[in-house]
Amino acid sequence: RETFMYGLSGRLKKNIFFFDHYSVIYHRAGPMIRIPGDRINDYYSLYSRLGVDLSHQINFLDSLSFSAGLLTSIEIIRDPFITTKPKGFMAEACIEHKGIGVKEVFYKGEGHHLDYGDAFYKAKTYNRTDMYFTPLHIKNIKGRFIYSLHYIENHIEHQQAFQLTYSFNKK
C-alpha cells in the first residue's frame, strides 16, 4: 500500500488575539494486488479559528481562552469518483487554575470522515468537556489526568486518559 499523512499547523498572535490553523492530508492507495471493493482514498482537512487568550490579563488564573472557527474537509474516493465537502462550526473555551482545568469543545455541522481523527466529528452535533488536573509538573515534565464527557446527538460517552508531556524548550 502507498499511504502517507502530512500535517501542518501555525499560529499568529497579536496582544490577546490569535489566529491558528491545523491541516492534515491523508492518502491511502490500495495494495499492488487489487482487492475487490478496496479504493484509493484522499482526505484533506482544515481547522481555522480566531480567538482571544486572556491568560496574562487575569492574575488569579493560569489560563483563560476562547476561540471559534470553521472545520472543513474534502473527502475523495476514487473508482468510482466520489467527492464530499463537509463543513461545520467549532467553538472552544479553556480555563485553568493551578493545574486544574476545564476545556469545552462544541461542533455543529456536517459529519466528517477523518481517518486518524476523532471519530466523534462524524456526528452533526458534538460537545466535549475535558476536566483535568496536573499532579506532576517538574521542570520540563508534566503529567495530567483527564476525564472527558462526549455529548453526541442523543447520548453521552466518557473516557479517561493520563497524558505525559516532555517539553524540549521551555521558552
mmCIF file of C-alpha atoms in Angstrom:
data_model
loop_
_atom_site.group_PDB
_atom_site.id
_atom_site.type_symbol
_atom_site.label_atom_id
_atom_site.label_comp_id
_atom_site.label_asym_id
_atom_site.label_seq_id
_atom_site.Cartn_x
_atom_site.Cartn_y
_atom_site.Cartn_z
ATOM 1 C CA ARG A 1 0.000 0.000 0.000
ATOM 2 C CA GLU A 2 1.044 3.527 -0.649
ATOM 3 C CA THR A 3 -0.013 5.554 2.380
ATOM 4 C CA PHE A 4 1.129 8.873 3.775
ATOM 5 C CA MET A 5 -0.086 11.567 6.124
ATOM 6 C CA TYR A 6 1.083 15.165 6.258
ATOM 7 C CA GLY A 7 0.124 17.742 8.878
ATOM 8 C CA LEU A 8 0.748 21.444 9.299
ATOM 9 C CA SER A 9 -0.207 23.922 11.990
ATOM 10 C CA GLY A 10 0.633 27.502 12.801
ATOM 11 C CA ARG A 11 -0.308 30.434 14.989
ATOM 12 C CA LEU A 12 -0.226 34.194 14.635
ATOM 13 C CA LYS A 13 -0.629 36.200 17.822
ATOM 14 C CA LYS A 14 -1.084 39.922 18.398
ATOM 15 C CA ASN A 15 -1.612 41.027 22.006
ATOM 16 C CA ILE A 16 -4.518 38.950 23.330
ATOM 17 C CA PHE A 17 -5.823 37.903 19.885
ATOM 18 C CA PHE A 18 -4.714 34.909 17.847
ATOM 19 C CA PHE A 19 -5.384 33.076 14.605
ATOM 20 C CA ASP A 20 -4.336 29.481 14.197
ATOM 21 C CA HIS A 21 -4.930 26.564 11.887
ATOM 22 C CA TYR A 22 -4.440 22.819 11.746
ATOM 23 C CA SER A 23 -4.440 20.906 8.485
ATOM 24 C CA VAL A 24 -3.980 17.261 7.553
ATOM 25 C CA ILE A 25 -3.604 15.474 4.232
ATOM 26 C CA TYR A 26 -4.062 11.703 4.263
ATOM 27 C CA HIS A 27 -3.656 9.455 1.216
ATOM 28 C CA ARG A 28 -4.323 5.722 1.183
ATOM 29 C CA ALA A 29 -3.945 3.686 -2.005
ATOM 30 C CA GLY A 30 -4.837 0.051 -2.470
ATOM 31 C CA PRO A 31 -2.359 -2.842 -2.489
ATOM 32 C CA MET A 32 -0.445 -3.821 -5.613
ATOM 33 C CA ILE A 33 -2.723 -6.862 -5.966
ATOM 34 C CA ARG A 34 -6.250 -5.436 -6.215
ATOM 35 C CA ILE A 35 -8.819 -6.337 -3.562
ATOM 36 C CA PRO A 36 -12.467 -6.020 -4.689
ATOM 37 C CA GLY A 37 -14.129 -3.016 -3.036
ATOM 38 C CA ASP A 38 -10.808 -1.503 -1.883
ATOM 39 C CA ARG A 39 -10.383 2.005 -3.300
ATOM 40 C CA ILE A 40 -7.944 4.909 -3.233
ATOM 41 C CA ASN A 41 -8.910 7.474 -0.567
ATOM 42 C CA ASP A 42 -7.726 11.054 -0.127
ATOM 43 C CA TYR A 43 -8.719 13.274 2.801
ATOM 44 C CA TYR A 44 -7.882 16.936 3.270
ATOM 45 C CA SER A 45 -8.993 18.730 6.436
ATOM 46 C CA LEU A 46 -8.504 22.262 7.711
ATOM 47 C CA TYR A 47 -9.487 23.817 11.032
ATOM 48 C CA SER A 48 -9.010 27.608 11.169
ATOM 49 C CA ARG A 49 -10.032 29.704 14.135
ATOM 50 C CA LEU A 50 -9.863 33.149 15.696
ATOM 51 C CA GLY A 51 -9.549 33.550 19.409
ATOM 52 C CA VAL A 52 -8.708 35.586 22.444
ATOM 53 C CA ASP A 53 -6.202 34.479 25.101
ATOM 54 C CA LEU A 54 -6.761 36.283 28.401
ATOM 55 C CA SER A 55 -4.264 34.174 30.364
ATOM 56 C CA HIS A 56 -1.926 37.082 31.116
ATOM 57 C CA GLN A 57 -4.738 39.565 31.746
ATOM 58 C CA ILE A 58 -6.296 37.828 34.754
ATOM 59 C CA ASN A 59 -3.786 37.290 37.562
ATOM 60 C CA PHE A 60 -5.574 34.571 39.562
ATOM 61 C CA LEU A 61 -5.937 32.203 36.531
ATOM 62 C CA ASP A 62 -3.180 30.302 34.742
ATOM 63 C CA SER A 63 -5.172 30.082 31.522
ATOM 64 C CA LEU A 64 -8.344 31.547 30.019
ATOM 65 C CA SER A 65 -9.068 31.440 26.294
ATOM 66 C CA PHE A 66 -11.981 31.422 23.849
ATOM 67 C CA SER A 67 -11.954 30.662 20.141
ATOM 68 C CA ALA A 68 -14.257 29.855 17.238
ATOM 69 C CA GLY A 69 -13.714 28.756 13.678
ATOM 70 C CA LEU A 70 -14.537 26.533 10.756
ATOM 71 C CA LEU A 71 -13.700 22.854 10.273
ATOM 72 C CA THR A 72 -13.760 21.853 6.611
ATOM 73 C CA SER A 73 -12.673 18.748 4.784
ATOM 74 C CA ILE A 74 -12.618 17.238 1.330
ATOM 75 C CA GLU A 75 -13.028 13.505 1.051
ATOM 76 C CA ILE A 76 -12.202 11.892 -2.297
ATOM 77 C CA ILE A 77 -12.831 8.235 -3.063
ATOM 78 C CA ARG A 78 -11.611 7.083 -6.461
ATOM 79 C CA ASP A 79 -13.090 4.415 -8.731
ATOM 80 C CA PRO A 80 -15.900 5.358 -8.738
ATOM 81 C CA PHE A 81 -15.047 9.008 -8.152
ATOM 82 C CA ILE A 82 -16.996 10.321 -5.141
ATOM 83 C CA THR A 83 -16.284 13.701 -3.515
ATOM 84 C CA THR A 84 -17.816 15.135 -0.353
ATOM 85 C CA LYS A 85 -17.048 18.503 1.245
ATOM 86 C CA PRO A 86 -18.408 18.589 4.806
ATOM 87 C CA LYS A 87 -18.016 21.696 6.933
ATOM 88 C CA GLY A 88 -19.046 22.919 10.331
ATOM 89 C CA PHE A 89 -18.601 25.455 13.111
ATOM 90 C CA MET A 90 -16.388 24.809 16.160
ATOM 91 C CA ALA A 91 -16.047 26.792 19.363
ATOM 92 C CA GLU A 92 -13.625 26.195 22.243
ATOM 93 C CA ALA A 93 -13.179 27.560 25.755
ATOM 94 C CA CYS A 94 -10.474 26.725 28.290
ATOM 95 C CA ILE A 95 -9.940 27.787 31.888
ATOM 96 C CA GLU A 96 -7.196 26.585 34.257
ATOM 97 C CA HIS A 97 -6.027 27.433 37.774
ATOM 98 C CA LYS A 98 -3.075 25.729 39.499
ATOM 99 C CA GLY A 99 -3.172 22.673 37.235
ATOM 100 C CA ILE A 100 -6.934 22.128 37.490
ATOM 101 C CA GLY A 101 -8.927 22.997 34.402
ATOM 102 C CA VAL A 102 -11.875 22.554 32.100
ATOM 103 C CA LYS A 103 -11.804 22.602 28.305
ATOM 104 C CA GLU A 104 -15.034 22.741 26.326
ATOM 105 C CA VAL A 105 -15.319 21.973 22.580
ATOM 106 C CA PHE A 106 -18.560 22.344 20.593
ATOM 107 C CA TYR A 107 -19.097 21.281 16.967
ATOM 108 C CA LYS A 108 -22.170 21.798 14.777
ATOM 109 C CA GLY A 109 -22.228 20.944 11.092
ATOM 110 C CA GLU A 110 -21.915 18.086 8.669
ATOM 111 C CA GLY A 111 -20.250 14.837 9.702
ATOM 112 C CA HIS A 112 -16.607 14.355 8.661
ATOM 113 C CA HIS A 113 -14.722 11.185 7.815
ATOM 114 C CA LEU A 114 -11.318 11.840 9.370
ATOM 115 C CA ASP A 115 -9.051 8.780 9.424
ATOM 116 C CA TYR A 116 -6.800 9.052 12.485
ATOM 117 C CA GLY A 117 -9.014 11.855 13.708
ATOM 118 C CA ASP A 118 -11.608 11.993 16.457
ATOM 119 C CA ALA A 119 -14.479 9.711 15.340
ATOM 120 C CA PHE A 120 -16.966 11.935 17.171
ATOM 121 C CA TYR A 121 -16.739 14.504 14.355
ATOM 122 C CA LYS A 122 -18.735 12.094 12.171
ATOM 123 C CA ALA A 123 -21.729 13.399 14.150
ATOM 124 C CA LYS A 124 -23.604 16.548 13.145
ATOM 125 C CA THR A 125 -23.631 17.874 16.707
ATOM 126 C CA TYR A 126 -20.887 17.115 19.192
ATOM 127 C CA ASN A 127 -19.884 18.593 22.537
ATOM 128 C CA ARG A 128 -16.853 17.532 24.586
ATOM 129 C CA THR A 129 -15.983 18.536 28.130
ATOM 130 C CA ASP A 130 -12.491 17.738 29.431
ATOM 131 C CA MET A 131 -11.919 18.097 33.167
ATOM 132 C CA TYR A 132 -8.329 17.648 34.241
ATOM 133 C CA PHE A 133 -5.781 18.072 36.965
ATOM 134 C CA THR A 134 -1.997 18.084 36.740
ATOM 135 C CA PRO A 135 -0.406 16.384 39.777
ATOM 136 C CA LEU A 136 3.053 16.191 38.169
ATOM 137 C CA HIS A 137 4.875 19.325 36.992
ATOM 138 C CA ILE A 138 8.664 19.055 37.365
ATOM 139 C CA LYS A 139 10.960 21.126 35.140
ATOM 140 C CA ASN A 140 10.110 20.003 31.577
ATOM 141 C CA ILE A 141 7.797 17.109 32.519
ATOM 142 C CA LYS A 142 4.048 17.428 33.042
ATOM 143 C CA GLY A 143 1.639 14.609 33.933
ATOM 144 C CA ARG A 144 -2.098 15.183 33.627
ATOM 145 C CA PHE A 145 -5.210 13.098 34.416
ATOM 146 C CA ILE A 146 -8.126 13.858 32.079
ATOM 147 C CA TYR A 147 -11.781 12.853 32.353
ATOM 148 C CA SER A 148 -13.812 13.570 29.213
ATOM 149 C CA LEU A 149 -17.545 13.626 28.591
ATOM 150 C CA HIS A 150 -18.715 13.370 24.973
ATOM 151 C CA TYR A 151 -22.248 14.538 24.216
ATOM 152 C CA ILE A 152 -23.124 13.087 20.817
ATOM 153 C CA GLU A 153 -26.548 13.965 19.486
ATOM 154 C CA ASN A 154 -28.725 11.899 21.895
ATOM 155 C CA HIS A 155 -26.270 10.102 24.190
ATOM 156 C CA ILE A 156 -23.260 10.616 26.459
ATOM 157 C CA GLU A 157 -19.956 8.740 26.402
ATOM 158 C CA HIS A 158 -16.937 9.171 28.667
ATOM 159 C CA GLN A 159 -13.247 8.393 28.671
ATOM 160 C CA GLN A 160 -10.243 8.757 30.948
ATOM 161 C CA ALA A 161 -6.647 9.411 29.994
ATOM 162 C CA PHE A 162 -3.264 10.122 31.511
ATOM 163 C CA GLN A 163 -1.125 12.496 29.447
ATOM 164 C CA LEU A 164 2.622 12.746 29.955
ATOM 165 C CA THR A 165 4.325 15.681 28.222
ATOM 166 C CA TYR A 166 8.009 16.498 27.927
ATOM 167 C CA SER A 167 8.953 19.995 26.713
ATOM 168 C CA PHE A 168 12.275 20.271 24.930
ATOM 169 C CA ASN A 169 12.263 24.063 25.018
ATOM 170 C CA LYS A 170 10.653 25.940 27.917
ATOM 171 C CA LYS A 171 10.642 29.238 26.019
#
